[in-house]
Amino acid sequence: MTKVYGTGDAAVRALGGVDIAFAAGRFTAIMGPSGSGKSTLMHCLAGLDSVTGGEVYIGDTEITKLNDRQLTGLRRERVGFIFQAFNLLPTLTAEQNILLPLDIAGLQPDRELFDLVVDTVGLRPRLKHRPSELSGGQQQRVAVARALIGKPLVIFADEPTGNLDSRSGAEVLSFLRRSVRELGQTIVMVTHDPVAASYADRVVFLRDGLLVTELYRPTPQSVLDTLVKLEA
Ligand code: ADP
């Protein structure tokens, strides 16, 4: 896919021909220097932004062919999102926040999955609490559970630990890791943190809107070494 913002003299080529697949049931991190196109890539993958050229598929669906209404439906039903800001509704309890996307879609929760997800992210004792009564790490776990509960084909996470201290960040990343291992969830995460990226199965690196390299079984050190080379 390619993505150009603006036209004429103001045109910025944010993605210059990126060809990539993300394996189902795997955790992939997207890294690269600031301005390398990470957010643009994720927004195009998730159908939050249109591409200039090329095609994007989620499962068997070519999302670049869908109209706005179809795209909204697909995002609501097949895609989960986790953002840096937790985006919880302050007046709802943790449980209500987790179930909100299903409520909006008019779907009944699968109670077995709800229990599994709540236990996977360790939220059982906090279900009746409102966001203001939860720590940042706990709030982000609610957001993780909310993303998992609809059994999305893929979860896109944008700097999910960006607002957390390192201990809460590590907890949230462990839960993402567990959801891949135990629930078979597919996760694509943008991060600039080598430690966060090391929780993934695979890290892909962008520079100047192009994929330049990738690592399997990353460690914080191997990710850092790769980043240092890219920025050199
Ligand atoms: P990253 O997430 O790696 O920091 P981005 O995807 O945000 O990179 O940006 C890639 C390039 O596209 C940058 O040069 C940025 O300035 C440009 N860009 C991003 N969004 C827009 C936009 N809405 N309009 C114009 N240029 C943009």
Coordinates of C-alpha atoms and ligand atoms in Angstrom, one line a residue:
M1 CA 0.0 0.0 0.0
T2 CA 1.0 3.6 -0.4
K3 CA -0.2 6.7 1.5
V4 CA 0.3 10.3 0.4
Y5 CA -1.0 13.1 2.5
G6 CA -1.9 16.3 0.7
T7 CA -1.3 17.2 -3.0
G8 CA 1.2 19.1 -5.2
D9 CA 4.0 20.8 -3.3
A10 CA 2.4 20.0 0.0
A11 CA 2.3 16.2 -0.7
V12 CA 3.9 14.1 2.0
R13 CA 4.6 10.4 1.1
A14 CA 3.9 8.7 4.5
L15 CA 4.0 5.2 3.1
G16 CA 5.9 4.4 0.0
G17 CA 4.9 0.9 -1.0
V18 CA 4.6 -1.3 2.0
D19 CA 3.8 -5.0 1.5
I20 CA 3.3 -7.0 4.7
A21 CA 1.2 -9.7 6.2
F22 CA 0.5 -10.2 9.9
A23 CA 0.0 -13.9 10.9
A24 CA -3.1 -14.8 12.8
G25 CA -2.6 -15.8 16.4
R26 CA 0.6 -13.9 16.6
F27 CA 1.8 -10.7 18.3
T28 CA 3.6 -8.3 16.0
A29 CA 5.1 -4.9 16.9
I30 CA 5.7 -2.0 14.5
M31 CA 8.7 0.2 15.3
G32 CA 10.7 2.9 13.6
P33 CA 11.9 6.4 14.2
S34 CA 9.4 9.3 14.7
G35 CA 7.8 10.2 11.4
S36 CA 8.6 6.8 9.8
G37 CA 5.0 6.0 9.1
K38 CA 4.0 3.7 12.0
S39 CA 0.7 5.5 12.9
T40 CA -0.2 5.9 9.2
L41 CA 0.4 2.2 8.6
M42 CA -1.7 1.2 11.6
H43 CA -4.5 3.6 10.7
C44 CA -4.6 2.2 7.1
L45 CA -4.5 -1.4 8.3
A46 CA -7.4 -0.7 10.7
G47 CA -9.5 1.1 8.2
L48 CA -9.3 4.3 10.2
D49 CA -7.6 6.1 7.2
S50 CA -7.8 5.5 3.5
V51 CA -4.9 4.3 1.4
T52 CA -3.6 6.2 -1.7
G53 CA -2.8 3.0 -3.5
G54 CA -2.9 -0.8 -2.9
E55 CA -5.1 -3.1 -0.9
V56 CA -5.6 -4.0 2.7
Y57 CA -7.3 -7.2 3.9
I58 CA -8.6 -8.1 7.3
G59 CA -9.1 -11.9 7.1
D60 CA -10.7 -12.4 3.7
T61 CA -12.3 -9.0 3.5
E62 CA -10.6 -6.4 1.3
I63 CA -11.3 -3.4 3.5
T64 CA -10.0 -0.9 0.9
K65 CA -13.1 -1.8 -1.2
L66 CA -15.7 -1.1 1.5
N67 CA -17.8 2.0 1.8
D68 CA -17.9 4.0 5.1
R69 CA -20.9 2.2 6.5
Q70 CA -19.4 -1.2 5.8
L71 CA -16.1 -0.1 7.2
T72 CA -17.7 1.1 10.4
G73 CA -19.5 -2.2 10.8
L74 CA -16.3 -4.2 10.2
R75 CA -14.4 -2.1 12.7
R76 CA -17.1 -2.5 15.3
E77 CA -17.5 -6.3 14.8
R78 CA -14.1 -7.6 13.7
V79 CA -11.5 -5.2 15.0
G80 CA -10.4 -4.4 18.6
F81 CA -8.6 -1.2 19.5
I82 CA -6.3 -0.2 22.4
F83 CA -5.0 3.3 22.6
Q84 CA -2.5 5.2 24.8
A85 CA -5.4 7.0 26.4
F86 CA -7.6 4.4 27.9
N87 CA -10.9 5.8 26.5
L88 CA -13.1 4.4 29.2
L89 CA -16.5 5.9 30.0
P90 CA -16.2 7.4 33.6
T91 CA -19.8 6.7 34.7
L92 CA -19.7 3.0 33.8
T93 CA -18.2 0.3 35.9
A94 CA -15.3 -1.8 34.6
E95 CA -17.7 -4.6 33.7
Q96 CA -20.0 -2.2 31.8
N97 CA -17.0 -0.7 30.0
I98 CA -15.8 -4.1 28.9
L99 CA -19.3 -5.0 27.6
L100 CA -20.0 -1.7 26.0
P101 CA -19.0 -2.6 22.4
L102 CA -21.2 -5.7 22.5
D103 CA -24.1 -3.6 23.9
I104 CA -23.7 -1.1 21.2
A105 CA -23.7 -3.9 18.6
G106 CA -26.8 -5.4 20.3
L107 CA -24.9 -8.6 21.0
Q108 CA -25.1 -10.8 24.1
P109 CA -21.8 -11.5 25.8
D110 CA -20.5 -15.0 25.7
R111 CA -20.3 -15.5 29.5
E112 CA -17.7 -18.1 29.3
L113 CA -15.4 -15.9 27.2
F114 CA -16.2 -13.0 29.5
D115 CA -15.0 -15.0 32.5
L116 CA -11.9 -16.2 30.6
V117 CA -11.0 -12.6 29.5
V118 CA -11.6 -11.1 33.0
D119 CA -9.4 -13.8 34.6
T120 CA -6.8 -13.5 31.8
V121 CA -6.4 -9.8 32.6
G122 CA -6.8 -10.3 36.3
L123 CA -9.8 -7.9 36.7
R124 CA -12.2 -10.1 38.7
P125 CA -12.0 -8.1 42.0
R126 CA -12.4 -4.8 40.1
L127 CA -15.5 -5.4 38.0
K128 CA -17.8 -3.1 40.0
H129 CA -15.3 -0.2 40.2
R130 CA -15.5 2.9 38.0
P131 CA -12.4 4.1 36.1
S132 CA -11.6 6.8 38.7
E133 CA -11.3 4.0 41.3
L134 CA -8.7 2.1 39.2
S135 CA -5.0 2.7 38.7
G136 CA -3.8 3.5 35.2
G137 CA -2.6 -0.1 34.7
Q138 CA -6.0 -1.4 35.8
Q139 CA -7.8 1.0 33.4
Q140 CA -5.7 -0.2 30.5
R141 CA -6.5 -3.8 31.5
V142 CA -10.2 -2.9 31.2
A143 CA -9.4 -1.5 27.7
V144 CA -7.6 -4.8 26.9
A145 CA -10.6 -6.8 28.1
R146 CA -13.0 -4.6 26.1
A147 CA -10.9 -5.2 23.0
L148 CA -10.8 -9.0 23.6
I149 CA -14.4 -9.6 24.4
G150 CA -15.7 -9.2 20.9
K151 CA -13.3 -11.9 19.6
P152 CA -12.0 -9.6 17.0
L153 CA -10.0 -10.9 14.1
V154 CA -7.2 -8.5 15.1
I155 CA -6.5 -6.0 17.9
F156 CA -4.6 -2.9 17.0
A157 CA -2.8 -1.3 19.9
D158 CA -1.3 2.2 19.6
E159 CA 1.4 2.8 22.2
P160 CA -0.7 0.9 24.8
T161 CA 1.8 1.4 27.6
G162 CA 2.7 5.0 26.7
N163 CA 0.8 6.4 29.7
L164 CA 1.8 3.7 32.2
D165 CA 4.7 3.3 34.6
S166 CA 7.0 0.5 33.8
R167 CA 5.5 -2.0 36.2
S168 CA 1.9 -1.4 35.0
G169 CA 3.2 -1.4 31.5
A170 CA 4.8 -4.8 32.0
E171 CA 1.5 -6.2 33.4
V172 CA -0.5 -5.0 30.4
L173 CA 2.1 -6.4 28.0
S174 CA 2.0 -9.7 29.8
F175 CA -1.8 -9.8 29.5
L176 CA -1.5 -9.0 25.8
R177 CA 1.0 -11.8 25.5
R178 CA -1.3 -14.2 27.4
S179 CA -4.2 -13.4 25.2
V180 CA -2.2 -14.4 22.1
R181 CA -1.0 -17.6 23.8
E182 CA -4.2 -18.6 25.5
L183 CA -7.0 -17.1 23.4
G184 CA -5.2 -17.2 20.0
Q185 CA -5.7 -13.5 19.7
T186 CA -3.9 -11.6 16.8
I187 CA -2.3 -8.4 17.9
V188 CA -0.6 -5.6 16.0
M189 CA 1.0 -3.0 18.2
V190 CA 2.8 0.3 17.4
T191 CA 5.4 1.2 20.0
H192 CA 8.6 3.1 20.4
D193 CA 9.7 1.2 23.5
P194 CA 12.1 -1.7 22.8
V195 CA 11.0 -3.4 26.0
A196 CA 7.3 -3.3 24.9
A197 CA 8.3 -4.6 21.5
S198 CA 10.2 -7.5 23.0
Y199 CA 6.9 -9.0 24.2
A200 CA 5.9 -9.5 20.5
D201 CA 6.7 -12.6 18.4
R202 CA 8.0 -10.4 15.6
V203 CA 9.0 -6.8 15.2
V204 CA 8.9 -5.0 11.9
F205 CA 10.8 -1.7 11.4
L206 CA 9.9 1.2 9.2
R207 CA 12.0 4.0 8.0
D208 CA 10.9 6.9 5.7
G209 CA 7.6 5.0 5.0
L210 CA 9.3 1.8 3.9
L211 CA 9.7 -1.6 5.7
V212 CA 13.4 -2.0 6.2
T213 CA 13.9 -5.0 8.4
E214 CA 12.3 -7.3 10.9
L215 CA 13.2 -9.5 13.9
Y216 CA 11.7 -12.7 15.2
R217 CA 11.9 -13.6 18.9
P218 CA 13.1 -10.1 19.7
T219 CA 14.8 -9.1 22.9
P220 CA 15.0 -5.5 24.3
Q221 CA 18.7 -5.5 23.3
S222 CA 18.2 -6.8 19.7
V223 CA 15.4 -4.3 19.2
L224 CA 17.5 -1.4 20.6
D225 CA 20.5 -2.4 18.4
T226 CA 18.3 -2.5 15.3
L227 CA 16.8 0.9 16.1
V228 CA 20.2 2.4 16.7
K229 CA 21.4 1.2 13.3
L230 CA 18.2 2.5 11.6
E231 CA 18.6 6.0 13.1
A232 CA 22.4 6.1 12.3
Ligands
ADP1 P1 5.1 7.8 13.1 O1 3.9 7.2 13.6 O2 6.2 6.8 12.7 O3 5.7 8.9 13.9 P2 3.4 9.0 11.1 O4 2.7 7.9 10.4 O5 2.7 9.8 12.1 O6 4.8 8.5 11.7 O7 3.8 10.1 10.0 C1 4.5 9.7 8.8 C2 4.7 10.9 7.9 O8 3.5 11.4 7.4 C3 5.4 12.1 8.6 O9 6.2 12.8 7.7 C4 4.2 13.0 9.0 O10 4.6 14.3 9.2 C5 3.2 12.7 7.9 N1 1.8 12.8 8.3 C6 1.2 12.1 9.2 N2 -0.1 12.4 9.2 C7 -0.3 13.5 8.4 C8 -1.4 14.3 8.0 N3 -2.7 14.0 8.5 N4 -1.2 15.2 7.1 C9 0.0 15.4 6.5 N5 1.1 14.7 6.8 C10 1.0 13.7 7.7

